[in-house]
Coordinates of C-alpha atoms in Angstrom, one line a residue:
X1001 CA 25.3 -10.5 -5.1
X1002 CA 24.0 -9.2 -1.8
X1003 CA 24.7 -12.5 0.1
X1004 CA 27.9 -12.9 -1.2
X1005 CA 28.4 -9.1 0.3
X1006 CA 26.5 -10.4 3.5
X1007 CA 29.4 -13.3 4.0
X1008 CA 32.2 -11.2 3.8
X1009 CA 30.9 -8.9 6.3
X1010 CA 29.7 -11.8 8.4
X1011 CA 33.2 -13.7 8.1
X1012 CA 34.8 -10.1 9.0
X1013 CA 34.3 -9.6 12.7
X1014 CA 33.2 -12.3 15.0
X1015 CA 30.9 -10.0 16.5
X1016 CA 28.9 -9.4 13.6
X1017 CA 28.5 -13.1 12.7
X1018 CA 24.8 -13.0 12.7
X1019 CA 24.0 -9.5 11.3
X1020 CA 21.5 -8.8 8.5
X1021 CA 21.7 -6.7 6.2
X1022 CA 18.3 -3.8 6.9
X1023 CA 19.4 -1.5 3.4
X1024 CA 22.2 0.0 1.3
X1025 CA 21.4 3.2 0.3
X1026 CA 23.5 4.5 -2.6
X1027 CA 23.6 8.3 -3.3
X1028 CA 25.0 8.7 -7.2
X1029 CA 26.2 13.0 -6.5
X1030 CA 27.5 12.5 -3.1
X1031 CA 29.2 9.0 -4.1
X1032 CA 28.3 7.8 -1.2
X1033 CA 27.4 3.8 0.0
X1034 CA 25.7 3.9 3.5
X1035 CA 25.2 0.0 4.7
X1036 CA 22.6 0.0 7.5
X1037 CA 23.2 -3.7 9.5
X1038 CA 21.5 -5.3 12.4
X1039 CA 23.5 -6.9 15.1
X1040 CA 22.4 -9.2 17.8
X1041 CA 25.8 -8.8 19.4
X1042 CA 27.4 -5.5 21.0
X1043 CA 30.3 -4.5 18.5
X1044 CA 33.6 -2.5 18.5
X1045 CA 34.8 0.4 16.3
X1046 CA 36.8 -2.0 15.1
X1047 CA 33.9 -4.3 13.9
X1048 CA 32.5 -1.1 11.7
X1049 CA 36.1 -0.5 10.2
X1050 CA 36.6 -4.5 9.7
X1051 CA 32.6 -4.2 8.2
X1052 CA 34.1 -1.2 5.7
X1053 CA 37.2 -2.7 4.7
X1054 CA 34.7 -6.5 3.4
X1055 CA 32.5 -3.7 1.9
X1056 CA 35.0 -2.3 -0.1
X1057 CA 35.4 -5.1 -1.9
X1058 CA 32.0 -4.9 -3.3
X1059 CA 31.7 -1.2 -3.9
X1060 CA 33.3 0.9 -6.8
X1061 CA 36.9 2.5 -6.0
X1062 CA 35.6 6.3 -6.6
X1063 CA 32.3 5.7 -4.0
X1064 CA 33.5 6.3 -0.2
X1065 CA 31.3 3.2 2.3
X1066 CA 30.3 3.6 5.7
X1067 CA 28.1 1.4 7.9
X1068 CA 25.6 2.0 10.3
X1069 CA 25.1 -0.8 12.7
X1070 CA 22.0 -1.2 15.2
X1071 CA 22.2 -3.8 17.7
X1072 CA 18.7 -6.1 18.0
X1073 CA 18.4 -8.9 20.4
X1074 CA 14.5 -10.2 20.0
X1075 CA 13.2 -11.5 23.2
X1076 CA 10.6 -14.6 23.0
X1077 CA 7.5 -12.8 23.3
X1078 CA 8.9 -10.3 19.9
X1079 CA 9.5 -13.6 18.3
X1080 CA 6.1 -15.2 19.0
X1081 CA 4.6 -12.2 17.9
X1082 CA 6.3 -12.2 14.9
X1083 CA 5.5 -15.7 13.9
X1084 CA 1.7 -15.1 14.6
X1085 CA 2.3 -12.4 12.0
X1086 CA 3.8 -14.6 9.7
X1087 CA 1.6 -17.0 9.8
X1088 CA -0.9 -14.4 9.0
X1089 CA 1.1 -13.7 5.8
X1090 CA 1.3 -17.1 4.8
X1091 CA -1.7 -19.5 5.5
X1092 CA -5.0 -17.7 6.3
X1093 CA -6.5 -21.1 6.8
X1094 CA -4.4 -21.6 9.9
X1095 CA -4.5 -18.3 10.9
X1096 CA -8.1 -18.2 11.6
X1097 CA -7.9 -21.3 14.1
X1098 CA -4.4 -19.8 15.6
X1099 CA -4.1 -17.5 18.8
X1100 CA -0.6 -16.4 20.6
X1101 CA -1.1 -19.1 23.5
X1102 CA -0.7 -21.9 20.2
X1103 CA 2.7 -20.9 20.1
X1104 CA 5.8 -21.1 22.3
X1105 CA 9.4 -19.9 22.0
X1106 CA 12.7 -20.8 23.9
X1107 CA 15.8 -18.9 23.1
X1108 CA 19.1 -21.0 22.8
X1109 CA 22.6 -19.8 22.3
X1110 CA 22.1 -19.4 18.5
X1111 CA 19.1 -18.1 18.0
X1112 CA 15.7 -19.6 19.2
X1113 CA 13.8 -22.8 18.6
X1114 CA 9.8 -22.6 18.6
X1115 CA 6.9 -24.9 18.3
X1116 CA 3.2 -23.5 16.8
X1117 CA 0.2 -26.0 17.7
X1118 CA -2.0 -26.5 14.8
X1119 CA -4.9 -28.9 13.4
X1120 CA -3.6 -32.0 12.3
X1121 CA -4.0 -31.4 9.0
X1122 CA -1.4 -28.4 8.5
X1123 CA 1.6 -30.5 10.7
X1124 CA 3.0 -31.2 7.3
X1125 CA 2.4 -28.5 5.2
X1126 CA 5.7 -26.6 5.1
X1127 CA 4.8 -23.7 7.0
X1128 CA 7.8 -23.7 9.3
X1129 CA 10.2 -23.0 6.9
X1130 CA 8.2 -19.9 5.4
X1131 CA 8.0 -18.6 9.1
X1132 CA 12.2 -19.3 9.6
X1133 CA 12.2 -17.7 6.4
X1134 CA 10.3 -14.3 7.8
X1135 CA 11.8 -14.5 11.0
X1136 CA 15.6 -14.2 9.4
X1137 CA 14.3 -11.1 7.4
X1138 CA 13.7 -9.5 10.5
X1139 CA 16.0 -10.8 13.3
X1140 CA 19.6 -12.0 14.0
X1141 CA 20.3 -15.7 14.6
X1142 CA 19.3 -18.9 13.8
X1143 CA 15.4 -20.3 14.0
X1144 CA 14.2 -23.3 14.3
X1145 CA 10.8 -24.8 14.0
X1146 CA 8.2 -27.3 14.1
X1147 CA 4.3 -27.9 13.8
X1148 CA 2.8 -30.1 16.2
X1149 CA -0.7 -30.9 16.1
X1150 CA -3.5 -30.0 18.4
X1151 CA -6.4 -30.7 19.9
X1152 CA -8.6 -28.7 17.1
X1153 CA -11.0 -31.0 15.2
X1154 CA -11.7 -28.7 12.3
X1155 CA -15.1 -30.4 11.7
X1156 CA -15.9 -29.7 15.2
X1157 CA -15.1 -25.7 15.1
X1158 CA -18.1 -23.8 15.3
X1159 CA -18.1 -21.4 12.2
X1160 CA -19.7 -17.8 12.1
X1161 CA -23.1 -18.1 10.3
X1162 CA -22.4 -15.4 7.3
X1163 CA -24.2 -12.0 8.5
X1164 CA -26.2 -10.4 5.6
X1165 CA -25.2 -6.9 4.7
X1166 CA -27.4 -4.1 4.0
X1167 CA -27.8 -4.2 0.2
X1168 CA -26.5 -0.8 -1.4
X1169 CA -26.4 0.6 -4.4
X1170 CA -24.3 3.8 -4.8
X1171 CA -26.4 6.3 -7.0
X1172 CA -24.4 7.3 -10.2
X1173 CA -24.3 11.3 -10.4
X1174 CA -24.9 13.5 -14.5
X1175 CA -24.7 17.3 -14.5
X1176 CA -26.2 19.0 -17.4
X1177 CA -23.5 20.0 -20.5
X1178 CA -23.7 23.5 -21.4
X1179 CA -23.1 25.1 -25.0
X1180 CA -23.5 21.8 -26.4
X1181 CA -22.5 21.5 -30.4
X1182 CA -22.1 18.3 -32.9
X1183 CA -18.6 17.9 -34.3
X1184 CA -19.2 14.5 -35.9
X1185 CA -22.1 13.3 -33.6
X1186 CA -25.9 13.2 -34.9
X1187 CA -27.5 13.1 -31.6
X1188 CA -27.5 15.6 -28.6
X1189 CA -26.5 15.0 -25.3
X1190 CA -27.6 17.0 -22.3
X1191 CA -26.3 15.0 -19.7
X1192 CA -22.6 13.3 -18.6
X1193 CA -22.1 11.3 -15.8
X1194 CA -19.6 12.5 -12.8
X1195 CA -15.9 11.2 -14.1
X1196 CA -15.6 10.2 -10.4
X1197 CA -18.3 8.0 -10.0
X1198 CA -17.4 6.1 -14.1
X1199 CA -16.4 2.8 -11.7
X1200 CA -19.1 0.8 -14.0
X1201 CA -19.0 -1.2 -17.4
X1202 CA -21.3 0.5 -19.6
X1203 CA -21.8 0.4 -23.8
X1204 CA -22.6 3.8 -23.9
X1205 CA -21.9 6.2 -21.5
X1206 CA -21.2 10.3 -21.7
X1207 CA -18.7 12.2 -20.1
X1208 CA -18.2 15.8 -20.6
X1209 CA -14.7 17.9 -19.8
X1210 CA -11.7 19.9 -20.6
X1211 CA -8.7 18.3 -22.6
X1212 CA -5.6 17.9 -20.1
X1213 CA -3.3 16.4 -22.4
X1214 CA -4.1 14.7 -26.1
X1215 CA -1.7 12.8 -28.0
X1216 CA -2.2 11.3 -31.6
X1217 CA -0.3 7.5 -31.5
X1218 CA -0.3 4.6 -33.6
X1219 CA -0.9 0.8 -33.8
X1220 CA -0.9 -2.0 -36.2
X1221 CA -4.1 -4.1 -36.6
X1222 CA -4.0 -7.8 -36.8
X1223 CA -3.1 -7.5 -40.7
X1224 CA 0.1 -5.0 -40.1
X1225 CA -1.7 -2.4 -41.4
X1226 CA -0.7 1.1 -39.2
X1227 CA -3.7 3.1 -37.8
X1228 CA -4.0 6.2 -35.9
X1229 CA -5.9 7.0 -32.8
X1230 CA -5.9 9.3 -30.0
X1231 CA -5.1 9.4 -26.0
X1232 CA -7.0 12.0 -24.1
X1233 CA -6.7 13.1 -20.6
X1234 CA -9.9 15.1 -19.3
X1235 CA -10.9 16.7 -16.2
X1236 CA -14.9 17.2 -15.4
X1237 CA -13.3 18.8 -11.4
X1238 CA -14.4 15.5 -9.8
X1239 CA -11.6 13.5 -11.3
X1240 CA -9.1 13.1 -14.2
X1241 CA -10.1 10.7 -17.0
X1242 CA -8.5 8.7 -19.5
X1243 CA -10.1 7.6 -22.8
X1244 CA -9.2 6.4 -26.1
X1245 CA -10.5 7.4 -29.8
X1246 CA -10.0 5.6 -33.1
X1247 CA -10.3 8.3 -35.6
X1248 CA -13.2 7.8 -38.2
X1249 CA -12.8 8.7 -41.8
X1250 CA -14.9 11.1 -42.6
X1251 CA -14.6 13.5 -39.2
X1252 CA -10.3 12.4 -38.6
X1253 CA -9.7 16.4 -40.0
X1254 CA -12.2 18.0 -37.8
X1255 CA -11.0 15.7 -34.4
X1256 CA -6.9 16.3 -35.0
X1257 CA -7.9 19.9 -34.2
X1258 CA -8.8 19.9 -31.1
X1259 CA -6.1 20.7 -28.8
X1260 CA -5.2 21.0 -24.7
X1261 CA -8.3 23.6 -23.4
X1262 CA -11.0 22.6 -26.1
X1263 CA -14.1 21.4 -23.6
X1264 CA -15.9 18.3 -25.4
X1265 CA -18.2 15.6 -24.8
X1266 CA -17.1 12.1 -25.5
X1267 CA -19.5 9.5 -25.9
X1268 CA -18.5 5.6 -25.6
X1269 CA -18.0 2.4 -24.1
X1270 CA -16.5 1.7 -20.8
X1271 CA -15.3 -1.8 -20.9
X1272 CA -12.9 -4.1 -18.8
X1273 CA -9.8 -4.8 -20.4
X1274 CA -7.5 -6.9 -18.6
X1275 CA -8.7 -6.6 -15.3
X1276 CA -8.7 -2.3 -15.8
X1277 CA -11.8 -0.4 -16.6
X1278 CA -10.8 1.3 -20.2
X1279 CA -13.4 4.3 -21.5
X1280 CA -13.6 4.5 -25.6
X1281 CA -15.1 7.2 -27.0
X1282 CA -17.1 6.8 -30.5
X1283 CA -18.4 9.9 -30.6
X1284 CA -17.0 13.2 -30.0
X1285 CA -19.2 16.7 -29.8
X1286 CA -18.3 20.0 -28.4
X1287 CA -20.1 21.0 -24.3
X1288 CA -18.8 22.1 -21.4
X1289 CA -19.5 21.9 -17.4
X1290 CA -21.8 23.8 -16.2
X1291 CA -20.3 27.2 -15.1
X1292 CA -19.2 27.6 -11.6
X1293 CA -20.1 23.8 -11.2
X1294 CA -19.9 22.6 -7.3
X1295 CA -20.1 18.8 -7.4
X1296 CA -23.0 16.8 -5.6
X1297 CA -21.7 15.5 -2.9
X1298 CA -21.4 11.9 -3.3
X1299 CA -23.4 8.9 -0.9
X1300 CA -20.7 6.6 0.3
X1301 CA -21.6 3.0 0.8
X1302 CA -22.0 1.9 4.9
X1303 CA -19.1 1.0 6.0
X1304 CA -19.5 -3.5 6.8
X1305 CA -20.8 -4.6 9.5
X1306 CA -18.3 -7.7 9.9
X1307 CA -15.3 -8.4 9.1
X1308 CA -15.5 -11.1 5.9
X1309 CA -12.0 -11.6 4.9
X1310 CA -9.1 -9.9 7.2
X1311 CA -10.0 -9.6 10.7
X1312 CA -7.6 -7.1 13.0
X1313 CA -6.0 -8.5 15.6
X1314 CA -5.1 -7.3 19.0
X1315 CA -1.7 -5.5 19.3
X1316 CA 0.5 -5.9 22.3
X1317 CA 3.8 -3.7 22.1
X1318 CA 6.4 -4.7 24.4
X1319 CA 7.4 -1.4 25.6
X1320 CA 3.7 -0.1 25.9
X1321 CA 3.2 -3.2 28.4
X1322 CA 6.8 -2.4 30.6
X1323 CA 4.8 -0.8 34.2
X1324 CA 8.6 -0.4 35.4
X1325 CA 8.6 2.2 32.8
X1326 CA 6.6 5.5 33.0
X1327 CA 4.9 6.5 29.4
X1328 CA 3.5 10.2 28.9
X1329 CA 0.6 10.1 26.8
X1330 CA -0.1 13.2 25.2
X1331 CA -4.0 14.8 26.3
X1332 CA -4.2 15.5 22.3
X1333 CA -4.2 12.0 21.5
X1334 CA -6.7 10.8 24.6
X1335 CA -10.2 10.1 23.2
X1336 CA -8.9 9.7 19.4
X1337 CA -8.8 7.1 17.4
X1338 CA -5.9 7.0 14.3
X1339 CA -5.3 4.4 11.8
X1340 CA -1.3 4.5 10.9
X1341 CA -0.9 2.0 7.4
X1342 CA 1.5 1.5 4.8
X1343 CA 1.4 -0.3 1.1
X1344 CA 3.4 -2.0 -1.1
X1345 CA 2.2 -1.9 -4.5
X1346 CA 3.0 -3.1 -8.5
X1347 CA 4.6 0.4 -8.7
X1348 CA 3.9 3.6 -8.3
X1349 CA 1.2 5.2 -10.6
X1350 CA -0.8 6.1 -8.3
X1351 CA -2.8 8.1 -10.9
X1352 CA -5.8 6.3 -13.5
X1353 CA -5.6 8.7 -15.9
X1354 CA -2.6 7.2 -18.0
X1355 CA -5.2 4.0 -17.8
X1356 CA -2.8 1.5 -16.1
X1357 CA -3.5 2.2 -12.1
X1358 CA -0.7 0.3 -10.0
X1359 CA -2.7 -2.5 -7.6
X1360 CA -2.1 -3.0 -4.1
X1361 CA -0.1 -6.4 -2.7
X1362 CA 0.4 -5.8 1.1
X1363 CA -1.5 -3.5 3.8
X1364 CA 0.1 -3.0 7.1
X1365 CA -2.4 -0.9 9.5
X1366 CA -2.3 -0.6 13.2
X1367 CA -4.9 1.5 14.9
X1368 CA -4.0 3.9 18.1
X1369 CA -6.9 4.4 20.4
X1370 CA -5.8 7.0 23.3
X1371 CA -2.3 7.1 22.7
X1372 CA -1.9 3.6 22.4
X1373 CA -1.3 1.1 20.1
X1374 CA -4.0 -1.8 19.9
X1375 CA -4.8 -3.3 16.8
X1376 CA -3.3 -4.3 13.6
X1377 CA -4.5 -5.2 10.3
X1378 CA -2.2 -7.0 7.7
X1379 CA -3.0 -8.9 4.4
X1380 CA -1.3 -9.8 1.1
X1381 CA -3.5 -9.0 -1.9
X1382 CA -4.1 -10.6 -4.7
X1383 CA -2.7 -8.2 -7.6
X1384 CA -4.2 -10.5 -10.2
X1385 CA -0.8 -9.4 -12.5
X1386 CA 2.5 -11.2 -12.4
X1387 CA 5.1 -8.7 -10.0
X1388 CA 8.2 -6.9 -11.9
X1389 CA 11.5 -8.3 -10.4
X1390 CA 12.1 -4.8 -9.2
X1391 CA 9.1 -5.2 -6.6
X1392 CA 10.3 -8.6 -5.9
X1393 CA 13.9 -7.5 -4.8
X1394 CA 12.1 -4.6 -3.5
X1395 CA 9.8 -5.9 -1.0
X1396 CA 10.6 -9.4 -0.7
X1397 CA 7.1 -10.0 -1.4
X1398 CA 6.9 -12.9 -4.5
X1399 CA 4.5 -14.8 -6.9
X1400 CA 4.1 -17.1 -4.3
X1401 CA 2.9 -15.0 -1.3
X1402 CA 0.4 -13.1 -3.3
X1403 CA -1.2 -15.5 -5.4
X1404 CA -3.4 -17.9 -3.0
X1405 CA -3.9 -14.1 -1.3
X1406 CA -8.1 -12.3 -1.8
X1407 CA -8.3 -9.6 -4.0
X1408 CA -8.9 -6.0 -3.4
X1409 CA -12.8 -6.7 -3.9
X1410 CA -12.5 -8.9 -0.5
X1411 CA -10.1 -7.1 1.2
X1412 CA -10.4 -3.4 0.8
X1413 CA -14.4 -3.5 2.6
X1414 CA -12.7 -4.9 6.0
X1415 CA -9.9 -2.1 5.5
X1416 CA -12.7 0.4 5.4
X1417 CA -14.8 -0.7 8.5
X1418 CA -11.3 -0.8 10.0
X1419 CA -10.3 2.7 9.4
X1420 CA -14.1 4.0 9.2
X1421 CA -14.3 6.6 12.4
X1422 CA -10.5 7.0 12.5
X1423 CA -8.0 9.9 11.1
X1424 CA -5.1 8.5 8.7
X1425 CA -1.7 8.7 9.2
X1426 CA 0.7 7.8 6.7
X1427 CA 4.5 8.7 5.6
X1428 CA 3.8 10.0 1.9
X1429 CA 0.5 9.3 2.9
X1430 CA -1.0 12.2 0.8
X1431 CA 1.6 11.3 -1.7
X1432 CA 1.2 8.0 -2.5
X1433 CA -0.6 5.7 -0.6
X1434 CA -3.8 7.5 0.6
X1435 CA -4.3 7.6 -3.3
X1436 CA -4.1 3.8 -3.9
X1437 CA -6.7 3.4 -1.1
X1438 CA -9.0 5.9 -2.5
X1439 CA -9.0 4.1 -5.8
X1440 CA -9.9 1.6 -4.8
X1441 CA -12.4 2.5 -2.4
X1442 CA -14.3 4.5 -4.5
X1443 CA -14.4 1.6 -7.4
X1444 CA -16.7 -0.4 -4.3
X1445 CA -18.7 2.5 -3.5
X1446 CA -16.8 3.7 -0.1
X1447 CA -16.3 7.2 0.2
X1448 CA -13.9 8.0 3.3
X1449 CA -14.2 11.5 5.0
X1450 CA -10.5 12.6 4.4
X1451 CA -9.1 13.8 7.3
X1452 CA -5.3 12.8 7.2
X1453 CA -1.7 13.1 8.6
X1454 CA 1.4 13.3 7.4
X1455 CA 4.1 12.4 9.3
X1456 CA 7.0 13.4 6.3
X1457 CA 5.7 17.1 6.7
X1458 CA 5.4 17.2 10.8
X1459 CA 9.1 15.7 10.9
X1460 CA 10.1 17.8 8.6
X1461 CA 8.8 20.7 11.2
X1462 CA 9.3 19.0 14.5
X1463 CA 13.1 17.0 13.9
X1464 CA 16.0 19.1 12.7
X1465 CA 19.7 17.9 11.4
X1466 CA 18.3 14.6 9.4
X1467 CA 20.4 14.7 6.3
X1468 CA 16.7 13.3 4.7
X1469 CA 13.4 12.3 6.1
X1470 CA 12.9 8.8 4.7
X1471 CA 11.1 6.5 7.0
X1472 CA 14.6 4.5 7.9
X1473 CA 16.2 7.6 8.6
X1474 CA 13.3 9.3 11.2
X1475 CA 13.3 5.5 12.5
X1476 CA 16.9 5.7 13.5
X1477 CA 16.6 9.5 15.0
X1478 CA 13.5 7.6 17.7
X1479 CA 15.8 4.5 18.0
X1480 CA 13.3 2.8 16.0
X1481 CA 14.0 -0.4 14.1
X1482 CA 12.2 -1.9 11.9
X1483 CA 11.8 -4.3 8.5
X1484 CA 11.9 -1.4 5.4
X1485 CA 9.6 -2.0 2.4
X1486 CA 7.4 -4.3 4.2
X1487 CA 4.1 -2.9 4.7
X1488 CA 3.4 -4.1 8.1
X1489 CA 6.9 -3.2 9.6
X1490 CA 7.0 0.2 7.7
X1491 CA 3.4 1.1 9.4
X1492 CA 4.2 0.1 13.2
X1493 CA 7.6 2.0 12.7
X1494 CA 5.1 5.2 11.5
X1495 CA 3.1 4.6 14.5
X1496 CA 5.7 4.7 17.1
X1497 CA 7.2 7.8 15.1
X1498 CA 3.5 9.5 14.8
X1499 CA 3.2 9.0 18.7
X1500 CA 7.2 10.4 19.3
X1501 CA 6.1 13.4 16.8
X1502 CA 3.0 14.5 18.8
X1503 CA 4.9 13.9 22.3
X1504 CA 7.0 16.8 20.7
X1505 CA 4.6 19.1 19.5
X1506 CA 2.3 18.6 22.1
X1507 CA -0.7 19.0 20.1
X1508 CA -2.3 17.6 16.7
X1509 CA -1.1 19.0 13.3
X1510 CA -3.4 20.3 10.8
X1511 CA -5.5 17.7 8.9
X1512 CA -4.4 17.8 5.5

């Protein structure tokens, strides 16, 4: 559907030939279709109303279309950039013997050919036609490739000896259950563990806290007969937890009384299921947290000494490195260090306690050290769960891309030591995606000191007249363009914002 809309714009106006399309945004009250394209030609008012009218064929009669158009012409150093990025994406074997002087770009009258120098034994592996692949999702034209082999013996490469890293063992904290009391139990408990800290497999293990929400639901067994059983959500004030009871005969009366309020004690298994942690509780007593309880504060794991699986690479903007051009840095930024990333996920429960936690597939992170941009950290991850077709069309990000990628147990230690020392900056980041990476991190031991910005809250403060603040939207107010829903894209396009924001203000917002 979308490239057959993508023709008839194309085949519209000769001008626009080569444009991409960056996002339709549809907006059901207002029936409105905005078209955001990317040019690598100039164009005419007459090119946007010759872009409506092959639109218009595509978009229901009682909807009004308009199009935005942002002219892009890559030069050969943004290309090579981006191919090193791609190739980061795509083969991490390659990647790790690659640097920027392997590859070279010449640009031609329809686009631009290039050349990447690898060992002999990736010339043939199809990896040019993933790059021209990531290269038309970003830029106008026409790309053309090849792999040529260099002068890398793979067997000769000296490899890093693997460092050892301090062993630790992140202590599991219990506070002591208060007015404890058996409902169906024979056995009292004076201890539950912190619900924050239940990141383990245990067959018996007790939590203690109020009920959030509790729901009585059914399933059939494997002879179709229908049983009943509960969902509970509890809170201990370290975390929300969810857990599952199958009622027993001769309490079921007793337990279907308990309601939203009621403080209990559950005591059960906490298994893996499918790749997710799932608490069941076999017992169920009456306790409570201790009154006026201020939880221990928790020992994170060290943050890695090396980097094991994704290394950050160095980060060379074009327009930081233009001397013609005089940058202001602000003083608020000098002698700081900030980690600006973005996610793309499975969806977006960002939440365990309905007991099916979304997983991370991409992190795009680049690090700004005195007002400048320097490093970047990018990875697919390994979701270990096939992707909805929503994410796919979404992202862009497929089977294929994620499933040779490392898993969040390998990846989210070197995202730690990267960010470890650094305050996060996000769009949604309190939201959405600082949650993910929380998650996560705690379930490996990590415990990051949260110090965080927001850029959807400072633009909100600092930029006036935006009919919204999406990220697209802020972009386009800076001049700003970017890849959407790509992790890496979205985060550099945060960056530059986060630095434009903080040239405004003139100082740093408050930590949130």
């Amino acid at each position: 559907m979308l490239s057959n809309v993508l023709a008839d714009v194309r085949s519209a106006s000769d001008n626009l030939k080569n444009c991409i399309l960056r996002s339709v945004e549809v907006y059901r009250a207002r029936r409105l279709v905005i078209v955001n394209l990317i040019s690598d030609k100039a164009f005419t008012v007459s090119d946007k109303e010759n872009a409506v009218a092959a639109l218009r064929r595509h978009v229901p009669a009682y909807f009004s279309c308009t199009v935005e158009i942002t002219k892009l012409s890559p030069d050969c150093e943004m290309v090579r950039s981006k191919i090193f990025e791609a190739v980061g994406s795509y083969s991490k074997a390659v990647y790790a013997t690659l640097s920027l002087n392997d590859i070279t770009v010449e640009k031609n009258e329809n686009g631009f050919t290039y050349t990447v120098a690898v060992a002999q034994s990736f010339v043939n592996d199809g990896l040019c036609e993933k790059i021209d692949g990531y290269l038309k999702k970003c830029y106008c034209g026409e790309f053309t490739g090849k792999c040529v082999a260099s002068q890398i013996n793979l067997e000769e490469l000296e490899v890093e000896e693997a460092q050892d890293e301090i062993e630790f063992e992140t202590p599991v904290r219990y506070f002591k259950i208060e007015e404890f009391e058996i409902l169906e139990g024979e056995k009292i408990r004076t201890e539950a563990v912190y619900m924050s800290d239940l990141n383990f497999s245990s067959e018996e293990v007790v939590i203690c806290g109020t009920i959030e929400d509790i729901r009585e639901r059914s399933y059939k067994n494997k002879n179709g007969v229908e049983k009943q059983y509960l969902s509970l959500t509890l809170n201990d004030t370290t975390a929300s937890f969810y857990a599952t009871y199958f009622f027993r005969q001769k309490s079921a009366e007793k337990i279907k009384k308990l309601k939203v309020g009621d403080s209990i004690v559950c005591t059960g298994a906490n298994e893996e299921f499918k790749g997710e942690l799932r608490f069941t509780a076999k017992v169920i007593d009456y306790g409570k947290i201790p009154e006026g309880f201020v939880p221990e504060k928790r020992e994170s794991k060290p943050a890695p000494q090396y980097y094991h699986t994704v290394k950050p690479q160095p980060f060379i903007d074009a327009e930081q490195a233009d001397f013609l051009t005089e940058r202001i840095i602000p003083e608020c930024l000098k002698g700081q260090s900030f980690v600006v990333f973005d996610l793309e996920t499975t969806g977006l429960n960002s939440s365990p306690v309905s007991g099916n936690m979304d997983r991370i597939i991409e992190i795009g992170a680049y690090k700004i050290v005195n007002g400048e941009i320097s490093e970047s950290f990018s990875t697919f991850i390994n979701p270990e769960r096939k992707l909805s077709d929503e994410i796919i069309k979404l992202t862009g990000i497929t089977e294929e891309m994620v499933s040779s990628a490392p898993n969040y147990e390998q990846v989210m230690p070197d995202f730690y030591k990267f960010c470890y020392g650094s305050i996060l900056v996000g769009h949604n980041v309190v939201g959405f995606d600082y949650k993910f990476v929380d998650y996560y991190w705690s379930h490996l031991g990590y415990l990051f000191d949260r110090k965080l910005i927001d850029t959807i809250p400072l633009s909100q403060e600092l930029v006036t007249g935006l009919s919204n603040y999406k990220l697209n939207t802020i972009a386009a107010k800076f001049n700003i363009t970017f890849n959407h829903h790509r992790a890496v894209d979205d985060a550099l396009a945060t960056a530059k914002i986060f630095i434009e924001l903080i040239k405004i203000k003139k100082s740093l917002p408050k930590l949130q």
